[in-house]
Amino acid sequence: MNHLTFKRHRRLRNSSALRSMVRETHLHVEDFIYPIFVVEGTGVKNEVPSMPEVYHLSLDLLNEEMDEVQSLGIQSVIVFGVPNEKDDVGTSAYASEGIVQRAVAQIKEHFPNLVVIADTCLCQYTDHGHCGVIENGTILNDPSLKLLADTAVSQAKAGADIIAPSNMMDGFVAAIRHGLDEAGYAHIPIMSYAVKFASAFYGPFRDAAHSSPQFGDRKTYQMDPANRMEAMREAKSDVEEGADFLIVKPALSYLDIIRDVKNEVQAPIVAYNVSGEYSMVKAAAANGWLNEKEIVFEKLTSMKRAGVDLIITYFAKDVARWLREKE
């Protein structure tokens, strides 16, 4: 055997301490953005059936949730609204007393150090469940832009630190940037859902947000999962229109796209570890089929390794606790 020549890679894996010293990718609690779903009413804390440990929360219970989030060291949350009233143009999305606007104002009043991101979309607020204005069964692009800009401005007025438009209409970043600037919010950044694929992984979220489309699907505005060049076009145009962060969604099946965007675009990249990715792990863990903590660390690390700077994840509180156990 003495004549064999080969590399001794195992030398750097001999102990836990040594492995930690040479570890290339790390997770920090500051990496995570925690999604919350706010609803009308009082005393509401209802678990989303397809998303264990994720809840619809009424505003009177919101401070308790934010106390826990802040105590765990999580620095940012993204707010999704589930309104009682819907109509064909999503009026409650841009109402000054809309559910997201009231939630944002409340969080900023009581937790001023938390970064509050407002999801900016119409599908939760329209009775047809699409992210824009409908005419004769067609989703109209340009008439939807003003409503999205109005929504963003109302959220900025409520105190949102970041606007996160998720609709995928053409020109949505430009319209929102113009609307914010005109209204005196030039300092508010936009976290664009720049690369959002039409994915079956969104199923549990639609249960949570009550946003399933009432006809057709969203493939005329969300991207074909087979397309890589299209993702680059979307990312680059959003940066040109004024996006400050770029989201790639979903995360796990699109790590190659995350790396491509990271290589091509000079902006912070955010992965959305979406509802389906969350629920699959929770369901398997509940059945004893896998080790939840190890799986979650492995998959979130894969997103960081692919190049993301931040991760929107329903696991944020779990991971924050597990990271503390390691300290």
Tab-separated table of C-alpha atoms in Angstrom, residues 1-326:
chain	number	residue	atom	x	y	z
A	1	MET	CA	0.000	0.000	0.000
A	2	ASN	CA	2.980	2.344	0.520
A	3	HIS	CA	3.238	2.981	-3.202
A	4	LEU	CA	-0.269	4.538	-3.387
A	5	THR	CA	-0.569	8.317	-3.706
A	6	PHE	CA	-3.773	10.044	-2.589
A	7	LYS	CA	-5.089	13.043	-0.615
A	8	ARG	CA	-5.854	12.793	3.146
A	9	HIS	CA	-9.092	14.839	3.243
A	10	ARG	CA	-10.217	13.136	6.459
A	11	ARG	CA	-7.511	14.943	8.474
A	12	LEU	CA	-9.787	18.005	8.652
A	13	ARG	CA	-12.742	15.946	9.904
A	14	ASN	CA	-11.107	14.254	12.876
A	15	SER	CA	-13.140	16.027	15.600
A	16	SER	CA	-16.154	18.230	16.056
A	17	ALA	CA	-13.926	21.192	16.930
A	18	LEU	CA	-11.783	20.695	13.847
A	19	ARG	CA	-14.833	20.391	11.628
A	20	SER	CA	-16.165	23.643	13.079
A	21	MET	CA	-12.870	25.402	12.363
A	22	VAL	CA	-12.970	24.585	8.661
A	23	ARG	CA	-16.734	24.928	8.144
A	24	GLU	CA	-17.351	27.154	5.128
A	25	THR	CA	-21.039	28.058	5.593
A	26	HIS	CA	-22.769	29.160	8.782
A	27	LEU	CA	-26.346	29.894	9.837
A	28	HIS	CA	-27.040	32.885	12.078
A	29	VAL	CA	-30.324	33.940	13.611
A	30	GLU	CA	-29.946	37.247	11.755
A	31	ASP	CA	-30.319	35.310	8.500
A	32	PHE	CA	-33.993	34.534	9.090
A	33	ILE	CA	-37.190	36.390	8.279
A	34	TYR	CA	-40.251	35.004	10.066
A	35	PRO	CA	-43.626	35.027	8.223
A	36	ILE	CA	-46.790	35.828	10.179
A	37	PHE	CA	-50.456	35.727	9.117
A	38	VAL	CA	-52.715	38.347	10.690
A	39	VAL	CA	-56.519	38.153	10.683
A	40	GLU	CA	-59.489	40.200	11.782
A	41	GLY	CA	-61.272	39.564	15.087
A	42	THR	CA	-60.152	39.033	18.656
A	43	GLY	CA	-58.777	36.044	20.497
A	44	VAL	CA	-57.946	34.250	17.249
A	45	LYS	CA	-55.020	31.831	17.243
A	46	ASN	CA	-55.931	29.124	14.781
A	47	GLU	CA	-53.364	26.662	13.519
A	48	VAL	CA	-53.240	26.361	9.730
A	49	PRO	CA	-54.231	22.710	9.154
A	50	SER	CA	-51.592	22.043	6.501
A	51	MET	CA	-48.846	23.972	8.344
A	52	PRO	CA	-48.276	22.674	11.887
A	53	GLU	CA	-47.279	25.381	14.417
A	54	VAL	CA	-48.167	28.194	11.988
A	55	TYR	CA	-51.134	30.283	13.105
A	56	HIS	CA	-53.665	32.860	12.038
A	57	LEU	CA	-53.336	35.576	14.670
A	58	SER	CA	-55.654	38.427	15.553
A	59	LEU	CA	-54.062	41.718	16.472
A	60	ASP	CA	-54.812	41.426	20.198
A	61	LEU	CA	-52.511	38.362	20.287
A	62	LEU	CA	-49.875	39.760	17.959
A	63	ASN	CA	-47.708	41.390	20.644
A	64	GLU	CA	-47.333	38.093	22.460
A	65	GLU	CA	-46.059	36.494	19.255
A	66	MET	CA	-43.673	39.380	18.579
A	67	ASP	CA	-42.360	39.152	22.140
A	68	GLU	CA	-41.358	35.561	21.471
A	69	VAL	CA	-39.862	36.374	18.067
A	70	GLN	CA	-37.779	39.205	19.487
A	71	SER	CA	-36.683	37.217	22.535
A	72	LEU	CA	-35.301	34.542	20.200
A	73	GLY	CA	-33.122	37.118	18.471
A	74	ILE	CA	-35.025	37.132	15.179
A	75	GLN	CA	-34.700	40.601	13.700
A	76	SER	CA	-37.252	40.694	10.925
A	77	VAL	CA	-40.775	39.533	10.138
A	78	ILE	CA	-42.861	39.572	6.968
A	79	VAL	CA	-46.572	40.263	7.421
A	80	PHE	CA	-49.300	38.582	5.339
A	81	GLY	CA	-52.907	39.681	5.746
A	82	VAL	CA	-56.044	37.563	5.650
A	83	PRO	CA	-58.946	40.027	5.382
A	84	ASN	CA	-62.615	39.393	6.064
A	85	GLU	CA	-63.783	41.409	3.073
A	86	LYS	CA	-62.772	40.778	-0.537
A	87	ASP	CA	-63.817	42.351	-3.825
A	88	ASP	CA	-62.787	42.264	-7.475
A	89	VAL	CA	-60.118	44.981	-7.102
A	90	GLY	CA	-58.705	44.041	-3.692
A	91	THR	CA	-59.758	47.243	-1.939
A	92	SER	CA	-58.716	46.078	1.507
A	93	ALA	CA	-55.126	45.610	0.295
A	94	TYR	CA	-54.592	49.378	0.099
A	95	ALA	CA	-57.068	50.581	2.731
A	96	SER	CA	-55.410	52.682	5.423
A	97	GLU	CA	-57.149	50.495	8.044
A	98	GLY	CA	-56.406	47.238	6.231
A	99	ILE	CA	-55.313	44.280	8.311
A	100	VAL	CA	-51.666	44.472	7.218
A	101	GLN	CA	-51.510	48.235	7.731
A	102	ARG	CA	-52.866	47.916	11.288
A	103	ALA	CA	-50.534	45.023	12.085
A	104	VAL	CA	-47.499	46.900	10.787
A	105	ALA	CA	-48.361	50.010	12.797
A	106	GLN	CA	-48.886	47.947	15.942
A	107	ILE	CA	-45.596	46.071	15.620
A	108	LYS	CA	-43.625	49.242	14.962
A	109	GLU	CA	-45.251	50.951	17.962
A	110	HIS	CA	-44.392	48.153	20.397
A	111	PHE	CA	-41.302	46.628	18.767
A	112	PRO	CA	-39.538	49.493	17.007
A	113	ASN	CA	-36.296	47.540	16.595
A	114	LEU	CA	-37.908	44.753	14.573
A	115	VAL	CA	-37.601	45.127	10.809
A	116	VAL	CA	-41.143	44.828	9.480
A	117	ILE	CA	-41.604	43.729	5.876
A	118	ALA	CA	-45.028	44.100	4.269
A	119	ASP	CA	-46.116	41.573	1.656
A	120	THR	CA	-47.560	43.580	-1.206
A	121	CYS	CA	-50.010	41.614	-3.305
A	122	LEU	CA	-53.676	41.510	-4.240
A	123	CYS	CA	-54.551	37.813	-4.375
A	124	GLN	CA	-55.502	37.548	-0.674
A	125	TYR	CA	-57.789	40.565	-1.114
A	126	THR	CA	-59.552	39.826	-4.413
A	127	ASP	CA	-62.632	37.642	-4.623
A	128	HIS	CA	-61.171	35.922	-7.701
A	129	GLY	CA	-57.837	35.145	-5.992
A	130	HIS	CA	-55.599	36.578	-8.717
A	131	CYS	CA	-52.868	39.155	-8.221
A	132	GLY	CA	-54.378	41.787	-10.495
A	133	VAL	CA	-57.431	43.297	-12.110
A	134	ILE	CA	-59.598	40.916	-14.157
A	135	GLU	CA	-61.492	41.745	-17.355
A	136	ASN	CA	-63.282	39.067	-19.349
A	137	GLY	CA	-61.236	36.392	-17.655
A	138	THR	CA	-57.902	38.062	-18.425
A	139	ILE	CA	-55.510	39.377	-15.759
A	140	LEU	CA	-54.728	42.920	-16.855
A	141	ASN	CA	-51.158	43.969	-16.242
A	142	ASP	CA	-51.016	47.769	-16.381
A	143	PRO	CA	-54.272	48.597	-14.531
A	144	SER	CA	-53.017	46.390	-11.693
A	145	LEU	CA	-49.845	48.444	-11.240
A	146	LYS	CA	-51.589	51.477	-9.721
A	147	LEU	CA	-53.335	49.279	-7.152
A	148	LEU	CA	-50.032	47.668	-6.213
A	149	ALA	CA	-48.365	51.066	-5.873
A	150	ASP	CA	-51.273	52.296	-3.728
A	151	THR	CA	-50.884	49.213	-1.526
A	152	ALA	CA	-47.156	49.813	-1.094
A	153	VAL	CA	-47.650	53.482	-0.201
A	154	SER	CA	-50.333	52.640	2.378
A	155	GLN	CA	-48.011	50.067	3.951
A	156	ALA	CA	-45.145	52.555	4.061
A	157	LYS	CA	-47.451	55.091	5.713
A	158	ALA	CA	-48.286	52.472	8.344
A	159	GLY	CA	-44.589	52.140	9.143
A	160	ALA	CA	-43.310	49.228	7.052
A	161	ASP	CA	-39.526	49.174	6.846
A	162	ILE	CA	-39.446	47.190	3.598
A	163	ILE	CA	-42.017	46.652	0.842
A	164	ALA	CA	-42.089	43.106	-0.597
A	165	PRO	CA	-44.189	42.925	-3.788
A	166	SER	CA	-45.021	39.334	-4.699
A	167	ASN	CA	-47.441	39.678	-7.610
A	168	MET	CA	-45.183	39.234	-10.702
A	169	MET	CA	-46.973	41.750	-12.918
A	170	ASP	CA	-44.582	43.306	-15.460
A	171	GLY	CA	-43.339	46.676	-14.224
A	172	PHE	CA	-44.447	46.219	-10.615
A	173	VAL	CA	-41.117	47.290	-9.157
A	174	ALA	CA	-40.971	50.428	-11.307
A	175	ALA	CA	-44.557	51.368	-10.436
A	176	ILE	CA	-44.038	50.818	-6.719
A	177	ARG	CA	-40.700	52.660	-6.695
A	178	HIS	CA	-42.334	55.617	-8.434
A	179	GLY	CA	-45.307	55.544	-6.059
A	180	LEU	CA	-43.125	55.412	-2.953
A	181	ASP	CA	-40.850	58.183	-4.175
A	182	GLU	CA	-43.772	60.441	-5.096
A	183	ALA	CA	-45.333	59.909	-1.664
A	184	GLY	CA	-42.138	60.802	0.196
A	185	TYR	CA	-40.897	57.272	0.871
A	186	ALA	CA	-37.794	57.245	-1.282
A	187	HIS	CA	-35.907	55.787	1.680
A	188	ILE	CA	-38.050	52.612	1.844
A	189	PRO	CA	-36.379	49.631	0.112
A	190	ILE	CA	-38.142	47.119	-2.123
A	191	MET	CA	-37.624	43.385	-1.610
A	192	SER	CA	-38.910	42.067	-4.917
A	193	TYR	CA	-40.200	38.567	-5.534
A	194	ALA	CA	-38.141	38.822	-8.682
A	195	VAL	CA	-37.859	35.124	-9.502
A	196	LYS	CA	-41.102	33.435	-8.507
A	197	PHE	CA	-41.886	30.142	-10.159
A	198	ALA	CA	-45.383	28.706	-10.646
A	199	SER	CA	-44.952	25.958	-8.096
A	200	ALA	CA	-46.955	23.187	-6.473
A	201	PHE	CA	-44.964	23.894	-3.302
A	202	TYR	CA	-47.286	26.852	-2.548
A	203	GLY	CA	-50.295	24.669	-1.698
A	204	PRO	CA	-50.228	25.037	2.119
A	205	PHE	CA	-49.660	28.819	1.871
A	206	ARG	CA	-52.863	29.170	-0.127
A	207	ASP	CA	-54.662	27.479	2.742
A	208	ALA	CA	-53.034	29.917	5.143
A	209	ALA	CA	-53.650	33.064	3.081
A	210	HIS	CA	-57.022	31.970	1.650
A	211	SER	CA	-55.671	32.966	-1.732
A	212	SER	CA	-56.377	30.084	-4.080
A	213	PRO	CA	-57.364	31.364	-7.544
A	214	GLN	CA	-61.074	30.887	-8.262
A	215	PHE	CA	-60.401	30.064	-11.904
A	216	GLY	CA	-57.374	29.050	-13.941
A	217	ASP	CA	-53.917	29.321	-12.429
A	218	ARG	CA	-51.109	31.869	-12.092
A	219	LYS	CA	-48.930	30.653	-14.935
A	220	THR	CA	-49.432	33.789	-17.023
A	221	TYR	CA	-47.518	35.784	-14.412
A	222	GLN	CA	-45.468	33.301	-12.409
A	223	MET	CA	-42.523	31.644	-14.128
A	224	ASP	CA	-42.220	28.263	-15.807
A	225	PRO	CA	-40.133	26.035	-13.477
A	226	ALA	CA	-38.202	24.808	-16.523
A	227	ASN	CA	-36.747	28.219	-17.358
A	228	ARG	CA	-33.321	29.415	-16.315
A	229	MET	CA	-32.602	32.278	-18.724
A	230	GLU	CA	-36.000	33.785	-17.965
A	231	ALA	CA	-35.039	33.937	-14.285
A	232	MET	CA	-32.011	36.051	-15.163
A	233	ARG	CA	-34.138	38.407	-17.256
A	234	GLU	CA	-36.610	38.852	-14.404
A	235	ALA	CA	-33.877	39.451	-11.826
A	236	LYS	CA	-31.976	41.970	-13.916
A	237	SER	CA	-35.051	43.957	-14.927
A	238	ASP	CA	-36.176	44.244	-11.302
A	239	VAL	CA	-32.790	45.640	-10.302
A	240	GLU	CA	-32.980	48.118	-13.193
A	241	GLU	CA	-36.451	49.172	-11.996
A	242	GLY	CA	-35.242	49.824	-8.445
A	243	ALA	CA	-35.379	46.595	-6.419
A	244	ASP	CA	-33.022	46.571	-3.437
A	245	PHE	CA	-33.348	42.845	-2.579
A	246	LEU	CA	-34.247	39.935	-4.874
A	247	ILE	CA	-36.271	36.922	-3.728
A	248	VAL	CA	-36.029	33.507	-5.352
A	249	LYS	CA	-39.085	31.371	-4.594
A	250	PRO	CA	-39.313	28.434	-3.910
A	251	ALA	CA	-35.843	27.654	-2.585
A	252	LEU	CA	-34.941	23.968	-2.480
A	253	SER	CA	-35.792	22.971	-6.032
A	254	TYR	CA	-34.171	26.156	-7.363
A	255	LEU	CA	-30.742	26.277	-5.703
A	256	ASP	CA	-29.159	26.424	-9.162
A	257	ILE	CA	-31.192	29.549	-9.907
A	258	ILE	CA	-30.132	31.113	-6.592
A	259	ARG	CA	-26.493	30.617	-7.529
A	260	ASP	CA	-27.055	32.031	-11.014
A	261	VAL	CA	-28.742	35.148	-9.615
A	262	LYS	CA	-26.030	35.564	-6.993
A	263	ASN	CA	-23.364	35.421	-9.678
A	264	GLU	CA	-25.089	37.824	-12.041
A	265	VAL	CA	-26.734	40.474	-9.854
A	266	GLN	CA	-25.176	42.803	-7.314
A	267	ALA	CA	-27.959	42.839	-4.698
A	268	PRO	CA	-28.790	40.912	-1.524
A	269	ILE	CA	-30.482	37.614	-2.430
A	270	VAL	CA	-33.340	36.183	-0.359
A	271	ALA	CA	-34.601	32.585	-0.507
A	272	TYR	CA	-38.210	31.870	0.355
A	273	ASN	CA	-38.291	28.461	2.038
A	274	VAL	CA	-41.926	28.027	1.123
A	275	SER	CA	-44.902	26.389	2.793
A	276	GLY	CA	-44.715	23.073	0.928
A	277	GLU	CA	-41.054	22.693	1.833
A	278	TYR	CA	-41.994	23.359	5.457
A	279	SER	CA	-45.018	21.095	5.631
A	280	MET	CA	-43.277	18.095	4.061
A	281	VAL	CA	-40.602	18.137	6.751
A	282	LYS	CA	-43.124	18.666	9.558
A	283	ALA	CA	-45.277	15.788	8.333
A	284	ALA	CA	-42.366	13.409	7.948
A	285	ALA	CA	-40.959	14.372	11.361
A	286	ALA	CA	-44.348	13.855	12.995
A	287	ASN	CA	-44.323	10.311	11.636
A	288	GLY	CA	-40.800	9.666	12.875
A	289	TRP	CA	-39.448	9.274	9.368
A	290	LEU	CA	-36.616	11.786	9.710
A	291	ASN	CA	-34.768	13.954	12.224
A	292	GLU	CA	-36.423	17.356	11.874
A	293	LYS	CA	-33.623	19.448	13.353
A	294	GLU	CA	-30.887	17.863	11.255
A	295	ILE	CA	-32.966	18.067	8.075
A	296	VAL	CA	-33.797	21.734	8.663
A	297	PHE	CA	-30.192	22.691	9.341
A	298	GLU	CA	-29.082	20.788	6.250
A	299	LYS	CA	-31.574	22.385	3.905
A	300	LEU	CA	-31.160	25.945	5.222
A	301	THR	CA	-27.393	25.536	4.973
A	302	SER	CA	-27.832	24.443	1.353
A	303	MET	CA	-29.575	27.753	0.635
A	304	LYS	CA	-26.755	29.749	2.232
A	305	ARG	CA	-24.191	27.659	0.360
A	306	ALA	CA	-26.028	28.385	-2.889
A	307	GLY	CA	-25.535	32.084	-2.217
A	308	VAL	CA	-28.480	33.604	-0.355
A	309	ASP	CA	-28.013	36.334	2.202
A	310	LEU	CA	-31.391	35.958	3.933
A	311	ILE	CA	-34.023	33.224	4.244
A	312	ILE	CA	-37.759	33.638	4.740
A	313	THR	CA	-38.710	30.499	6.657
A	314	TYR	CA	-41.476	29.173	8.887
A	315	PHE	CA	-38.712	27.323	10.758
A	316	ALA	CA	-37.193	30.603	11.989
A	317	LYS	CA	-38.276	30.207	15.616
A	318	ASP	CA	-37.266	26.536	15.724
A	319	VAL	CA	-33.835	27.252	14.283
A	320	ALA	CA	-33.293	30.204	16.612
A	321	ARG	CA	-33.878	27.872	19.578
A	322	TRP	CA	-31.620	25.154	18.158
A	323	LEU	CA	-28.822	27.653	17.496
A	324	ARG	CA	-29.005	28.746	21.155
A	325	GLU	CA	-28.668	25.135	22.268
A	326	LYS	CA	-25.403	24.985	20.332
